[in-house]
PDB file of C-alpha atoms in Angstrom:
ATOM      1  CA  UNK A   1       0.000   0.000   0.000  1.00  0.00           C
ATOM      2  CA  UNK A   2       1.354   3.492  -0.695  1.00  0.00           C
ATOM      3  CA  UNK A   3       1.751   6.690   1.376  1.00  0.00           C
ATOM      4  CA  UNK A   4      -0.999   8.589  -0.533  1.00  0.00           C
ATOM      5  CA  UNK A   5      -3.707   5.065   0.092  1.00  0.00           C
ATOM      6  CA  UNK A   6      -5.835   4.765   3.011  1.00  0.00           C
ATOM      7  CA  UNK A   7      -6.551   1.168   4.567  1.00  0.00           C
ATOM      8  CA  UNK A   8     -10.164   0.047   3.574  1.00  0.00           C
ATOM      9  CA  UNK A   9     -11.229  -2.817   5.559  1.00  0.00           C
ATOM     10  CA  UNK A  10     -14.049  -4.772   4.748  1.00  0.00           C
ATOM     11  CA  UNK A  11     -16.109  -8.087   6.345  1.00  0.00           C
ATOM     12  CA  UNK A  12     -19.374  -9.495   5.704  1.00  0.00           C
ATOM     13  CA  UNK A  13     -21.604  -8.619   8.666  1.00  0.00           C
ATOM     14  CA  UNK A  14     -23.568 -12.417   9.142  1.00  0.00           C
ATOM     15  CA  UNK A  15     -20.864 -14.987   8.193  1.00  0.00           C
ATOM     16  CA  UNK A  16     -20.634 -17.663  10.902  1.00  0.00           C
ATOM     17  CA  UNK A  17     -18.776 -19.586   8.380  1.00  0.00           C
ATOM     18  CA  UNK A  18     -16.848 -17.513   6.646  1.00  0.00           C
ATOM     19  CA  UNK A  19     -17.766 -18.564   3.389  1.00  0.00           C
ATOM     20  CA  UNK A  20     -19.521 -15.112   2.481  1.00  0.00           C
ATOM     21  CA  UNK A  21     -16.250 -13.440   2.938  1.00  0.00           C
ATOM     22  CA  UNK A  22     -14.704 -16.106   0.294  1.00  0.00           C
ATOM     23  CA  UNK A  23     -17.189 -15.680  -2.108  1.00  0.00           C
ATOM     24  CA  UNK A  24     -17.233 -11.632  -1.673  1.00  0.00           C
ATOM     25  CA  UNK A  25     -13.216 -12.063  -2.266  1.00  0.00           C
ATOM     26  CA  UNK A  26     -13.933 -14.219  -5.303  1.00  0.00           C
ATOM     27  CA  UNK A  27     -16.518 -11.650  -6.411  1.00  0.00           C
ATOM     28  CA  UNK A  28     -14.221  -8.836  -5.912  1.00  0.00           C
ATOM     29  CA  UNK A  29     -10.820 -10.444  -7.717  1.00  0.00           C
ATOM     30  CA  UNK A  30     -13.142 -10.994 -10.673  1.00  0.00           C
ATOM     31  CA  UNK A  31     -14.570  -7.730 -10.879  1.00  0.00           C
ATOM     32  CA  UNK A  32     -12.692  -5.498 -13.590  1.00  0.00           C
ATOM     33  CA  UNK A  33     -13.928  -1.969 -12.170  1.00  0.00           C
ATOM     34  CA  UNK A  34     -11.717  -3.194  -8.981  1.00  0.00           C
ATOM     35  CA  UNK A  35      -9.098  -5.366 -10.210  1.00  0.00           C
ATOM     36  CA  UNK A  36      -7.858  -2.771 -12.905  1.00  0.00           C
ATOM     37  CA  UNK A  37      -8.165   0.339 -11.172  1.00  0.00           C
ATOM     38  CA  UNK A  38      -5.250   2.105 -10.375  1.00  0.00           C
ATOM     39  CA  UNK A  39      -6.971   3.639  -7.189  1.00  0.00           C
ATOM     40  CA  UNK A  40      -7.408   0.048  -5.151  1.00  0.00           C
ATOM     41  CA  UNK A  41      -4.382  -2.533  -4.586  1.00  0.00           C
ATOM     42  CA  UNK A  42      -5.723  -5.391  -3.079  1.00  0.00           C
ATOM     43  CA  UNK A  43      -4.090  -6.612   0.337  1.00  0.00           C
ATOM     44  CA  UNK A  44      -3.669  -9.612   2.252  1.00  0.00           C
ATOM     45  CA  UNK A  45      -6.747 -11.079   3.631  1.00  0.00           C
ATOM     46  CA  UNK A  46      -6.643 -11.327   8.033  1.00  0.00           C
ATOM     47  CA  UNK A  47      -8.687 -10.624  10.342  1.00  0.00           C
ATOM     48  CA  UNK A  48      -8.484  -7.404  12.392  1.00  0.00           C
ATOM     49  CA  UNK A  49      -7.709  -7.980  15.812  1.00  0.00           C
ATOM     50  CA  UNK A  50     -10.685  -5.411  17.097  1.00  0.00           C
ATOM     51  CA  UNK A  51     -13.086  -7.664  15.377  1.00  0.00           C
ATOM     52  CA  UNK A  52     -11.424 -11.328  16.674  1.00  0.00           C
ATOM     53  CA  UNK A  53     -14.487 -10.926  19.163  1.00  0.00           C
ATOM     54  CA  UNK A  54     -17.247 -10.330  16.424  1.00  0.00           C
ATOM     55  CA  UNK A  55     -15.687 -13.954  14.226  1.00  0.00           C
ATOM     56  CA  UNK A  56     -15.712 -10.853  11.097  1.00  0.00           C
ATOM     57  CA  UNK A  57     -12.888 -11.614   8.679  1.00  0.00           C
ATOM     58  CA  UNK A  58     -12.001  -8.895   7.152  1.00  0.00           C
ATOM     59  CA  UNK A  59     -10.280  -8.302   3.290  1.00  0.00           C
ATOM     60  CA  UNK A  60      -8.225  -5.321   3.081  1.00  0.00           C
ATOM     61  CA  UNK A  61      -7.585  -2.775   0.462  1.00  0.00           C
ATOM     62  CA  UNK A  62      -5.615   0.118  -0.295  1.00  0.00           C
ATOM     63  CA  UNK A  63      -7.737   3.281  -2.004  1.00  0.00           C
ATOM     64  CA  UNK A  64      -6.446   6.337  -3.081  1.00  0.00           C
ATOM     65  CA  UNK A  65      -9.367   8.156  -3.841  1.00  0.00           C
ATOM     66  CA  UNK A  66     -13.170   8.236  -3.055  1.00  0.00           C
ATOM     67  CA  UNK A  67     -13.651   7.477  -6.978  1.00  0.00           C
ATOM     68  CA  UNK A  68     -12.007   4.388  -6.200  1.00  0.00           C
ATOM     69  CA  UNK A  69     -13.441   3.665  -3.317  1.00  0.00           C
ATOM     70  CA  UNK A  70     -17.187   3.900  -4.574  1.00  0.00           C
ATOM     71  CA  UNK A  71     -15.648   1.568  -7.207  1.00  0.00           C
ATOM     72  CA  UNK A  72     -15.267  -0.534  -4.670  1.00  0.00           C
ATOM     73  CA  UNK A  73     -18.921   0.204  -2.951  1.00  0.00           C
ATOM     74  CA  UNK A  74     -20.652  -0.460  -5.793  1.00  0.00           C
ATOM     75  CA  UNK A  75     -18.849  -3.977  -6.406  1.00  0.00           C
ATOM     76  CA  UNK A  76     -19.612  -4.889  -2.845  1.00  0.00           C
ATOM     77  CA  UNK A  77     -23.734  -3.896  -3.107  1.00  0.00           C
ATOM     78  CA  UNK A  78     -23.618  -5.415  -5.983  1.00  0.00           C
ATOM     79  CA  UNK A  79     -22.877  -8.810  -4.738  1.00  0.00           C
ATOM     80  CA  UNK A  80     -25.157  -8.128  -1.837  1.00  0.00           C
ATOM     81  CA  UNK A  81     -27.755  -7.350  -4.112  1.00  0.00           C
ATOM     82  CA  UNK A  82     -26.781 -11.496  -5.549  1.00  0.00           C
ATOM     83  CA  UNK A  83     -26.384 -13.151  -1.762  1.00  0.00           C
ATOM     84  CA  UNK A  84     -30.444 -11.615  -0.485  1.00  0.00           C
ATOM     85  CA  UNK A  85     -32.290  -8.698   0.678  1.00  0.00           C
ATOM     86  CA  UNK A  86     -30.787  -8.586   3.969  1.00  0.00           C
ATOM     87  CA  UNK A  87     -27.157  -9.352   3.192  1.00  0.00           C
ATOM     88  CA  UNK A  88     -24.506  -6.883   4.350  1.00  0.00           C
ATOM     89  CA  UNK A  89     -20.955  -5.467   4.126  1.00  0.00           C
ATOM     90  CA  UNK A  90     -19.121  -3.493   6.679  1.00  0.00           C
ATOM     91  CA  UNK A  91     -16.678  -1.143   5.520  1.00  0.00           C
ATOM     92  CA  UNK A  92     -14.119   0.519   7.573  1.00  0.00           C
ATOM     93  CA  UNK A  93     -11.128   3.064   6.452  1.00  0.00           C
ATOM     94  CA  UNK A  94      -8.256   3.800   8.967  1.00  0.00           C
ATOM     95  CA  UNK A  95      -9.606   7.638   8.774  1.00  0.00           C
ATOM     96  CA  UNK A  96     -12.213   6.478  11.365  1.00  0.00           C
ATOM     97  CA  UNK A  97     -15.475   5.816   9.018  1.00  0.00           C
ATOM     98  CA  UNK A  98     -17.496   2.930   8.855  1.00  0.00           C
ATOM     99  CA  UNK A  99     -20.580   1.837   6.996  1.00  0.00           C
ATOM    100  CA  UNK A 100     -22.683  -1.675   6.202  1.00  0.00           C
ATOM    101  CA  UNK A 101     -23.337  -1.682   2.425  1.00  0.00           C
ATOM    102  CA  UNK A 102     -26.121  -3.638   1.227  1.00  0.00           C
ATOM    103  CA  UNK A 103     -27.958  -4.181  -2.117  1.00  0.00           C
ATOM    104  CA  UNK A 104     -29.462  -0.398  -2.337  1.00  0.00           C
ATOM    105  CA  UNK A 105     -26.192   0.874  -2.183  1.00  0.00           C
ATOM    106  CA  UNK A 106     -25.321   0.156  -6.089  1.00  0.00           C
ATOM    107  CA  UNK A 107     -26.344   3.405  -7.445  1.00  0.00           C
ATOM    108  CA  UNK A 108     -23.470   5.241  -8.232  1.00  0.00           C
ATOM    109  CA  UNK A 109     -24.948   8.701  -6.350  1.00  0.00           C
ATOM    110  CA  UNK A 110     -25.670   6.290  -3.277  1.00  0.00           C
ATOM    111  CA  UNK A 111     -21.878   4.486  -3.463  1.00  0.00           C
ATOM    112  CA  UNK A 112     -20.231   8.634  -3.784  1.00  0.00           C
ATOM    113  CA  UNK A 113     -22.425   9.396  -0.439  1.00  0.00           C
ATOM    114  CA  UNK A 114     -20.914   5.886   1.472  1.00  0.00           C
ATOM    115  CA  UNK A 115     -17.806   6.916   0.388  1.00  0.00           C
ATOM    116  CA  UNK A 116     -18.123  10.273   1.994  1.00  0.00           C
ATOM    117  CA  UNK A 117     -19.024   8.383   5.185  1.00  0.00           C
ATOM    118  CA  UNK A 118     -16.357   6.053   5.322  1.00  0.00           C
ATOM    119  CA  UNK A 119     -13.696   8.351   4.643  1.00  0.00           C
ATOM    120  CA  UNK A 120     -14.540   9.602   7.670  1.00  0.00           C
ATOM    121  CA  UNK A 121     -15.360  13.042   7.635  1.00  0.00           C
ATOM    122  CA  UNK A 122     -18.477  12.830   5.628  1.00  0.00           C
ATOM    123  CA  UNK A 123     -17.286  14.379   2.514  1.00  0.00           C
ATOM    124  CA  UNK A 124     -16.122  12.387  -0.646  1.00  0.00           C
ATOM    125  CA  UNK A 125     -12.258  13.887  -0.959  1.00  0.00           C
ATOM    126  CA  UNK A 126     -10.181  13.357  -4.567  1.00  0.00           C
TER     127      UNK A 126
END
């Protein structure tokens, strides 16, 4: 991850299993809008150590920009939108935001606006 990325953290919210979180990572490393963008490098998968308690396994990303990052939004509703009605995905950024995606996040306007909030501050910066 580079100096100018921010940590994006994300787990699947009901996964007792973890086989959500396998097939959101196989839904995500298939997905062109994520896998070519030059705004999200994929890291290692591991679980955080805050949410060892919760049994969330999170997949981590780097993301350079909020363009990237509702990239990445709209992937994750997107397979949401495939796994149920009430399926959803936390994302977290290590600027302090954090929001569950779900299926109605997949319009673009909507994915912008969760980017806003898990950047943090509220406001979608470049």
């Amino acid at each position: 991850m580079s100096d100018q990325q921010h940590l994006i953290s994300i787990a699947v919210v009901v996964d007792p299993d973890g086989e959500q979180a396998r097939s959101l990572s196989r839904w995500l490393q298939r997905d062109n809008n994520v896998t070519t963008s030059p705004e999200i490098t994929p890291g290692a998968a591991e679980p955080d150590p805050e949410a060892m308690s919760s049994g969330l396994d999170w997949l981590n990303f780097g993301v350079s920009s909020a363009i990237g990052l509702s990239s990445l939004i709209v992937s994750i509703a997107t397979w949401c939108s495939t796994r149920g009605s009430t399926q959803q995905v936390r994302v977290s950024s290590d600027r302090g935001g954090s929001v569950d995606v779900s299926r109605v996040d997949t319009a673009p306007d909507r994915a912008e606006e969760r980017a806003g909030e898990v950047w943090g501050d509220g406001s979608a910066e470049e």
